[in-house]
Amino acid sequence: MEQVAAAPPPVDLRVTIGSLTLQNPVCTASGTFGYGREFAALVNLERLGAIIVKGISLVPRPGNPPPRIIETACGMLNAIGLENVGVERFITKKLPFLRDLATPVIVNILGDSVEDYARLAGRLSGVEGIAALEVNISCPNVKKGGVAFGTVPEMAAAVTGAVRRETGLPVIVKLSPNVTDITAIARAAADAGADALSLINTLLGMAIDVRTRKPRLANVVGGLSGPAIKPVALRMVWQVARAVSIPVIGIGGITTGEDALEFLIAGATAVQVGTANFFQPTATEEIIDGLAAFLRNQGLSSIRQVIGSLQLE
Amino acid sequence: MEQVAAAPPPVDLRVTIGSLTLQNPVCTASGTFGYGREFAALVNLERLGAIIVKGISLVPRPGNPPPRIIETACGMLNAIGLENVGVERFITKKLPFLRDLATPVIVNILGDSVEDYARLAGRLSGVEGIAALEVNISCPNVKKGGVAFGTVPEMAAAVTGAVRRETGLPVIVKLSPNVTDITAIARAAADAGADALSLINTLLGMAIDVRTRKPRLANVVGGLSGPAIKPVALRMVWQVARAVSIPVIGIGGITTGEDALEFLIAGATAVQVGTANFFQPTATEEIIDGLAAFLRNQGLSSIRQVIGSLQLE
Amino acid sequence: MAEFQEKSTIVRREQLTGDVFRLTVHCPRIAAAAQPGQFVMVRAGETLDPLLRRPFSIHKVTGDGKLAVLFKVIGKGTRLLAAAMPGERLDVIGPLGSGFAPDPGGPHCLIGGGMGIAPLYFLAQHLLISGHGAANPPVLLGAQTQAELLLLAQEFSELGYPVLTATDDGSLGHPGLVTDLLDALLAEVRQVYVCGPLPMMRTVAGKCGQAGVACQVSLEAHMACGLGACLGCTFPASSGGFHHVCKEGPVFRAEEVLWSR
Amino acid sequence: MAEFQEKSTIVRREQLTGDVFRLTVHCPRIAAAAQPGQFVMVRAGETLDPLLRRPFSIHKVTGDGKLAVLFKVIGKGTRLLAAAMPGERLDVIGPLGSGFAPDPGGPHCLIGGGMGIAPLYFLAQHLLISGHGAANPPVLLGAQTQAELLLLAQEFSELGYPVLTATDDGSLGHPGLVTDLLDALLAEVRQVYVCGPLPMMRTVAGKCGQAGVACQVSLEAHMACGLGACLGCTFPASSGGFHHVCKEGPVFRAEEVLWSR
Ligand SMILES: Cc1cc2nc3c(=O)[nH]c(=O)nc-3n(C[C@H](O)[C@H](O)[C@H](O)COP(=O)(O)OP(=O)(O)OC[C@H]3O[C@@H](n4cnc5c(N)ncnc54)[C@H](O)[C@@H]3O)c2cc1C
Ligand SMILES: Cc1cc2nc3c(=O)[nH]c(=O)nc-3n(C[C@H](O)[C@H](O)[C@H](O)COP(=O)(O)OP(=O)(O)OC[C@H]3O[C@@H](n4cnc5c(N)ncnc54)[C@H](O)[C@@H]3O)c2cc1C
Ligand SMILES: Cc1cc2nc3c(=O)[nH]c(=O)nc-3n(C[C@H](O)[C@H](O)[C@H](O)COP(=O)(O)O)c2cc1C
Ligand SMILES: Cc1cc2nc3c(=O)[nH]c(=O)nc-3n(C[C@H](O)[C@H](O)[C@H](O)COP(=O)(O)O)c2cc1C
Ligand code: FES
Ligand code: FES
């Protein structure tokens, strides 16, 4: 008898973040995938769960002087300084390319004051081709002496509430890991109306050139990302997923399908891939394939059976 | 003419921590060097700046069930659960070997309450062969609902003060990195009478086995250490060294002489080597050699010229 | 209690199956001190990933300062080791731990499953040298398929040991578990040495316990230091508390181990 | 603007000096699209340390789908690459960036210092093909010692270019800076292409500026992506703000660059 290779059984990778359904849980992390187009030659953008673009501010920002990046053990430090084209040029120059894709586009926004965030949310709400907003609250609040919005629950709530009032789009609040109790910030954002939470942003770090005795980054300190931070990110995602009832999006060092599965099992509804895009541009596609293969191997039909399935004694 | 190889010019590696002078700034981190003897066949213990022993509690602790350790990207997670022989057996069984060395012995202490710490300090103060105490305040305060002493300035101050009152030995308070503002804890400990601060302890992290969907550590979460955390540790050491006027001891991922120099340049008076002892038992000796070579190359005579020499614009 | 760290040179690399390799390295001080059941900690690769050393049983020791490790490719450490070529250097620490305590009187039965066979060969060499090998019952070797067993079974035979094999897929010897082969032998055995997957060792320990036969087992645990310092490598002890596998073990008497978990 | 990712095979490994190596790899799609001055991002090793790809200029391209990179061992990435052997695979992304814009009319003067020589060879090949090489003034090559220069100088000669060399230790050619050799040539040159250490490029840019000679420089910056996405690879621009070296460069007109810092 002839063996006919059966098509692999279909698996359902869809997940839902608020009112938004993604074809799979694998998104690109803000600041690590440009405005999508930069990866078009190497990655099939149509396969992604969502594209989250580089953080956008009201007016263009030039960013920090160089050096801006430095490799560390299994990670990297960056102090880009939130360089971006500003919301108006984003809409006219960057969005049209993205709008032509079937993939949802999530815009990461950042500001120096609550009003900045509110105005950005208002400006972007009316614009076609935007599926959701991701609110980066790791930025310092210039009006409150530079303390990051993401480190004080009340400030996180204020930003979330202001954005919420300005938009009907799903609001994802992106949390900073540089805090004692991330669940307190998470609850504050959830209570203030966030539809979902994403975490983690980078850990604050530093490196020194011992020959010049200067910091390796012109900005002195920068954000640590990459596989090095994965254990911290996973712990925080697990803590937050237990603390809130809205969806959580896991970020931090995700490089392989197995990494993504760890976050999903810990309770994340979706994941974002950041630094891995740099050293392996096809990481997102490999992760999507990895999730599908895992479901098949385990005899599961939907990725939703995996989410939050951590077995504790 | 014959060339006679000149002996390298002598370099002075001595540093001072409170009333304690170390022959060089390279110490072993608590919990990573056992009680010293475990490394005697591979490392010349007499060369070390100081040996800091595994954390000691009032009564022996069995520690957590296995698995207790797991490798991560450029790091490892541990959840030993503070297994130790207890203070009495430490004094009778472990200290005699250490006392016979010329190297100063620093005892790391841990407790579940302020009183535990005070009693440990009192018990160890009278004992010969102990050069200083290192107070691990990363432990949960069982009387205050399990919040770690190291995350609340008032609690850090209470432990520091209690130990201070019980002992004439130099008191080093060891800080946890899992906080929003480590300088607040640092100042609280300094104000309460610490002679020095050591940092960082491990970052809280997690790993999941996707096949079993169980945490890889029986304790679910554990402490992340190793090169992966070095950038975070260095940033915190730099912040704390600027915030307090007592000596700071840098810990976190230090593996090479260059790593140690980064911490010294950032303001640390000494360093501790932890996870590196596991994968490279001779790391401490190589670091000592590296510091001496650096001084010679740079034409410096004393390591104290390096401490805090970071060049900012 | 003398451990050594040696930058050894790889003198031979053998590929036994698609994913089983044997490396022979020249590290005279470790080889000279090694006892059966002890292990080495090997640095795989030269960067910080993988970070920790990998533990491997000492599989063979030769008089001229060489020892061999036999391993299966599991993850990134063993993948890097499998790619190491003769002439390259390998940073090895050993001999570590407390090995088999060969009972002076036989008959001895050696039971190995999968890579658990590795330390048994060194033990078999040792028993021969001390005059306890020849008259012994068969060595029992189990694996998933015959490919893994062929060469190893032959080498035990060449030492003069009878060999019985079992494979999961029945491609060599008894189709099924190697532990099935033990029952027929237990009556004539005084001491069993076993190394292999945990369920296999548990079964053997149980059978030996019932038959009143002494049994030594070689345990595994994740290890950071291999030196007794990190306290990471615990295994529950029958007396309560934990054994530290790297120092008190890896070999224990079966009754010292809490098998129930 | 088409980049490719290819798992290329190393077909040749040459060691030019103690720490300078040349790897020739088969990556037909990248080779076919490459322009002089562009670069590739190479994955060094197979684990997560080193993490980021390393940028290298495209040094040579051959018609049969091969390209070469020429590099000096600096740190762990280049150390691993130096140990890679023919037959092994190398993950390469390219061609990246915007390269030299060969001015249609010569005379062209190429100036390379150290590993900055790498992209100039490809440019020299290209100028020849487009008919602008033969009648040109000498190629100026500088390095620390002659060992680094011997083979490279010969290869430029074989292309038909006159070559002048300078070494820091005076072991070959002019003892001192390669930039010293430029003064005598500036009058007869229309276009200068330079790649090398920053101080050298600054000097050349200055001399060309004063002489009113067009000058293109190839800059370096730490890079994470090489694709214009991370915004990490900035260099101050004369117009204020920053250039992104990986996308707008690595080659710039000298007057676009803020040299003062
Ligand atoms: C005392 C002892 C002796 C051993 N002898 C042998 C032998 O002779 N032949 C052989 O093939 N294997 C042996 N092992 C198992 C071997 O150590 C692992 O297969 C190996 O560490 C896997 O490393 P990896 O990087 O390929 O896998 P990964 O899964 O990537 O390793 C990740 C981490 O888990 C640890 N780890 C993974 N599996 C094991 C395991 N089974 N036991 C302990 N730690 C593990 C690794 O050391 C590493 O720290 C022995 C283990 C111990 C404790
Ligand atoms: C466009 C471009 C083309 C280059 N072409 C060549 C070439 O043809 N031949 C050659 O030998 N070198 C070239 N370099 C420099 C080369 O990239 C570095 O020498 C190499 O990245 C060092 O890596 P490492 O791991 O050995 O050193 P490490 O110092 O360990 O690297 C640490 C980090 O710093 C980065 N880095 C270190 N030095 C440099 C540098 N000079 N420029 C950019 N990043 C650096 C590394 O990429 C890595 O991210 C080029 C650089 C750029 C930007
Ligand atoms: C170069 C770089 C730029 C980044 N820019 C942004 C940004 O603009 N907004 C933001 O919210 N996060 C930004 N991030 C953080 C990432 O989105 C992500 O949260 C972080 O890198 C952790 O994920 P990873 O380890 O997978 O990279 C940036 C990260 C990197 C490395
Ligand atoms: C296995 C292990 C056990 C540890 N035990 C202790 C301890 O008992 N007391 C303590 O204060 N710190 C303990 N630590 C923390 C280390 O002393 C050190 O602060 C931390 O590992 C960071 O340094 P490293 O990256 O060099 O390892 C332990 C760390 C490890 C890895
Ligand atoms: S492996 Fe460290 S104590 Fe056993
Ligand atoms: S290297 Fe990423 S933008 Fe240039």
Short mmCIF file of N, CA and C and ligand atoms in Angstrom, two decimals, chain B residues 69-72 216, chain C residues 20-21 37-41 44 50 52-59 69-81 114-119 195 218-224 233 245-246 249-250, ligand 1:
data_model
loop_
_atom_site.label_atom_id
_atom_site.label_comp_id
_atom_site.label_asym_id
_atom_site.label_seq_id
_atom_site.Cartn_x
_atom_site.Cartn_y
_atom_site.Cartn_z
N ILE B 69 18.72 24.40 40.70
CA ILE B 69 19.44 25.29 39.79
C ILE B 69 19.13 24.97 38.35
N ILE B 70 19.23 25.98 37.52
CA ILE B 70 19.02 25.78 36.09
C ILE B 70 19.80 26.85 35.35
N GLU B 71 20.43 26.44 34.30
CA GLU B 71 21.20 27.41 33.51
C GLU B 71 20.24 28.24 32.66
N THR B 72 20.56 29.53 32.50
CA THR B 72 19.83 30.40 31.59
C THR B 72 20.86 31.05 30.67
N ARG B 216 10.83 25.15 36.19
CA ARG B 216 12.05 24.35 36.22
C ARG B 216 12.64 24.26 37.62
N VAL C 20 25.42 9.86 19.65
CA VAL C 20 26.26 9.40 20.75
C VAL C 20 27.73 9.49 20.34
N PHE C 21 28.50 10.13 21.20
CA PHE C 21 29.91 10.38 20.89
C PHE C 21 30.78 9.93 22.05
N GLY C 37 32.96 5.44 38.88
CA GLY C 37 31.78 6.11 39.43
C GLY C 37 32.00 7.59 39.65
N GLN C 38 33.25 8.02 39.60
CA GLN C 38 33.50 9.46 39.70
C GLN C 38 33.21 10.13 38.36
N PHE C 39 33.19 11.45 38.39
CA PHE C 39 32.84 12.16 37.16
C PHE C 39 33.76 13.36 36.97
N VAL C 40 33.64 13.98 35.81
CA VAL C 40 34.39 15.20 35.50
C VAL C 40 33.41 16.31 35.14
N MET C 41 33.83 17.55 35.31
CA MET C 41 33.05 18.70 34.87
C MET C 41 33.82 19.31 33.68
N ALA C 44 32.16 23.37 27.95
CA ALA C 44 31.80 23.19 26.54
C ALA C 44 31.82 24.55 25.86
N PRO C 50 27.25 28.04 26.29
CA PRO C 50 26.77 27.69 27.63
C PRO C 50 27.70 28.18 28.74
N LEU C 52 27.68 27.07 32.33
CA LEU C 52 28.14 26.11 33.35
C LEU C 52 28.86 24.93 32.70
N ARG C 53 29.74 24.33 33.46
CA ARG C 53 30.35 23.09 33.02
C ARG C 53 29.31 21.98 32.97
N ARG C 54 29.60 20.95 32.19
CA ARG C 54 28.70 19.81 32.08
C ARG C 54 29.33 18.60 32.77
N PRO C 55 28.55 17.89 33.59
CA PRO C 55 29.08 16.70 34.26
C PRO C 55 28.99 15.45 33.38
N PHE C 56 30.08 14.70 33.34
CA PHE C 56 30.08 13.41 32.62
C PHE C 56 30.82 12.39 33.45
N SER C 57 30.28 11.19 33.48
CA SER C 57 30.95 10.08 34.15
C SER C 57 32.27 9.80 33.48
N ILE C 58 33.21 9.33 34.27
CA ILE C 58 34.47 8.84 33.69
C ILE C 58 34.18 7.45 33.15
N HIS C 59 34.35 7.32 31.84
CA HIS C 59 33.89 6.12 31.14
C HIS C 59 35.00 5.09 31.02
N VAL C 69 35.08 10.12 27.88
CA VAL C 69 33.69 10.34 28.27
C VAL C 69 32.81 9.90 27.10
N LEU C 70 31.69 9.34 27.44
CA LEU C 70 30.74 8.84 26.46
C LEU C 70 29.47 9.65 26.67
N PHE C 71 28.96 10.28 25.62
CA PHE C 71 27.79 11.13 25.87
C PHE C 71 26.85 11.18 24.68
N LYS C 72 25.64 11.55 25.02
CA LYS C 72 24.59 11.74 24.02
C LYS C 72 24.34 13.24 23.89
N VAL C 73 24.06 13.68 22.67
CA VAL C 73 23.75 15.08 22.44
C VAL C 73 22.33 15.36 22.94
N ILE C 74 22.25 16.28 23.92
CA ILE C 74 20.99 16.62 24.57
C ILE C 74 20.62 18.07 24.27
N GLY C 75 21.56 18.95 24.47
CA GLY C 75 21.30 20.38 24.32
C GLY C 75 22.55 21.06 23.81
N LYS C 76 22.69 22.35 24.16
CA LYS C 76 23.78 23.07 23.49
C LYS C 76 25.16 22.69 23.97
N GLY C 77 25.29 22.30 25.22
CA GLY C 77 26.62 21.91 25.70
C GLY C 77 27.12 20.66 25.00
N THR C 78 26.30 19.63 24.99
CA THR C 78 26.73 18.39 24.35
C THR C 78 26.85 18.56 22.83
N ARG C 79 26.06 19.48 22.27
CA ARG C 79 26.20 19.74 20.82
C ARG C 79 27.58 20.31 20.53
N LEU C 80 28.02 21.25 21.35
CA LEU C 80 29.35 21.82 21.14
C LEU C 80 30.44 20.76 21.35
N LEU C 81 30.27 19.93 22.37
CA LEU C 81 31.28 18.91 22.62
C LEU C 81 31.35 17.92 21.48
N GLY C 114 21.13 3.25 28.60
CA GLY C 114 21.48 4.46 27.85
C GLY C 114 22.88 4.92 28.21
N MET C 115 23.02 6.20 28.43
CA MET C 115 24.34 6.73 28.75
C MET C 115 24.79 6.32 30.15
N GLY C 116 23.88 5.72 30.91
CA GLY C 116 24.27 5.18 32.20
C GLY C 116 25.28 4.05 32.07
N ILE C 117 25.44 3.57 30.87
CA ILE C 117 26.46 2.53 30.63
C ILE C 117 27.86 3.10 30.85
N ALA C 118 27.99 4.45 30.63
CA ALA C 118 29.33 5.04 30.62
C ALA C 118 30.18 4.68 31.84
N PRO C 119 29.72 4.95 33.07
CA PRO C 119 30.61 4.69 34.22
C PRO C 119 30.83 3.20 34.46
N CYS C 195 23.31 2.22 36.74
CA CYS C 195 23.29 3.61 36.32
C CYS C 195 22.44 3.72 35.07
N SER C 218 23.86 5.23 40.68
CA SER C 218 24.56 6.47 40.36
C SER C 218 23.54 7.50 39.91
N LEU C 219 23.36 8.54 40.71
CA LEU C 219 22.29 9.51 40.47
C LEU C 219 22.75 10.68 39.60
N GLU C 220 21.78 11.39 39.03
CA GLU C 220 22.06 12.63 38.31
C GLU C 220 21.32 13.78 38.97
N ALA C 221 21.91 14.96 38.88
CA ALA C 221 21.23 16.18 39.31
C ALA C 221 21.87 17.33 38.55
N HIS C 222 21.11 18.39 38.35
CA HIS C 222 21.71 19.58 37.74
C HIS C 222 22.78 20.12 38.68
N MET C 223 23.91 20.43 38.11
CA MET C 223 25.06 20.85 38.92
C MET C 223 25.61 22.17 38.42
N ALA C 224 25.98 23.03 39.35
CA ALA C 224 26.68 24.24 38.96
C ALA C 224 28.17 24.08 39.19
N CYS C 233 22.79 20.54 43.78
CA CYS C 233 22.62 19.21 43.19
C CYS C 233 21.96 18.22 44.13
N VAL C 245 24.49 15.42 45.44
CA VAL C 245 24.90 14.36 44.51
C VAL C 245 26.36 14.48 44.12
N CYS C 246 26.88 15.72 43.99
CA CYS C 246 28.24 15.87 43.47
C CYS C 246 29.30 15.46 44.47
N GLY C 249 27.63 11.81 46.50
CA GLY C 249 27.44 10.88 45.41
C GLY C 249 28.48 11.14 44.36
N PRO C 250 28.22 10.82 43.09
CA PRO C 250 26.90 10.46 42.57
C PRO C 250 26.43 9.06 42.92
C1 LIG E 1 27.23 12.86 37.73
C2 LIG E 1 26.70 12.91 36.33
C3 LIG E 1 27.27 12.12 35.36
C4 LIG E 1 26.80 12.16 34.05
N1 LIG E 1 27.37 11.35 33.12
C5 LIG E 1 26.95 11.39 31.85
C6 LIG E 1 27.56 10.58 30.86
O1 LIG E 1 28.52 9.85 31.13
N2 LIG E 1 27.10 10.65 29.59
C7 LIG E 1 26.06 11.48 29.25
O2 LIG E 1 25.68 11.51 28.08
N3 LIG E 1 25.46 12.24 30.17
C8 LIG E 1 25.88 12.23 31.47
N4 LIG E 1 25.26 13.04 32.40
C9 LIG E 1 24.22 13.94 31.94
C10 LIG E 1 24.88 15.14 31.28
O3 LIG E 1 25.50 15.93 32.26
C11 LIG E 1 23.83 16.00 30.53
O4 LIG E 1 23.30 15.27 29.47
C12 LIG E 1 24.44 17.28 29.99
O5 LIG E 1 24.80 18.12 31.04
C13 LIG E 1 23.47 18.00 29.07
O6 LIG E 1 24.03 19.23 28.71
P1 LIG E 1 23.46 20.00 27.44
O7 LIG E 1 24.05 21.36 27.46
O8 LIG E 1 23.68 19.22 26.22
O9 LIG E 1 21.90 20.04 27.70
P2 LIG E 1 20.98 21.22 28.21
O10 LIG E 1 19.67 20.61 28.49
O11 LIG E 1 21.06 22.37 27.28
O12 LIG E 1 21.64 21.64 29.58
C14 LIG E 1 21.08 22.67 30.35
C15 LIG E 1 21.54 22.51 31.79
O13 LIG E 1 20.95 21.36 32.36
C16 LIG E 1 21.92 20.46 32.81
N5 LIG E 1 21.48 19.09 32.52
C17 LIG E 1 20.74 18.69 31.44
N6 LIG E 1 20.52 17.37 31.53
C18 LIG E 1 21.11 16.94 32.66
C19 LIG E 1 21.22 15.67 33.28
N7 LIG E 1 20.68 14.56 32.76
N8 LIG E 1 21.92 15.59 34.45
C20 LIG E 1 22.47 16.67 34.98
N9 LIG E 1 22.39 17.91 34.45
C21 LIG E 1 21.72 18.02 33.29
C22 LIG E 1 23.18 20.83 32.06
O14 LIG E 1 24.35 20.40 32.72
C23 LIG E 1 23.03 22.31 31.98
O15 LIG E 1 23.41 22.92 33.16
C24 LIG E 1 25.72 13.00 33.72
C25 LIG E 1 25.16 13.83 34.70
C26 LIG E 1 25.63 13.78 35.99
C27 LIG E 1 25.02 14.66 37.02
#
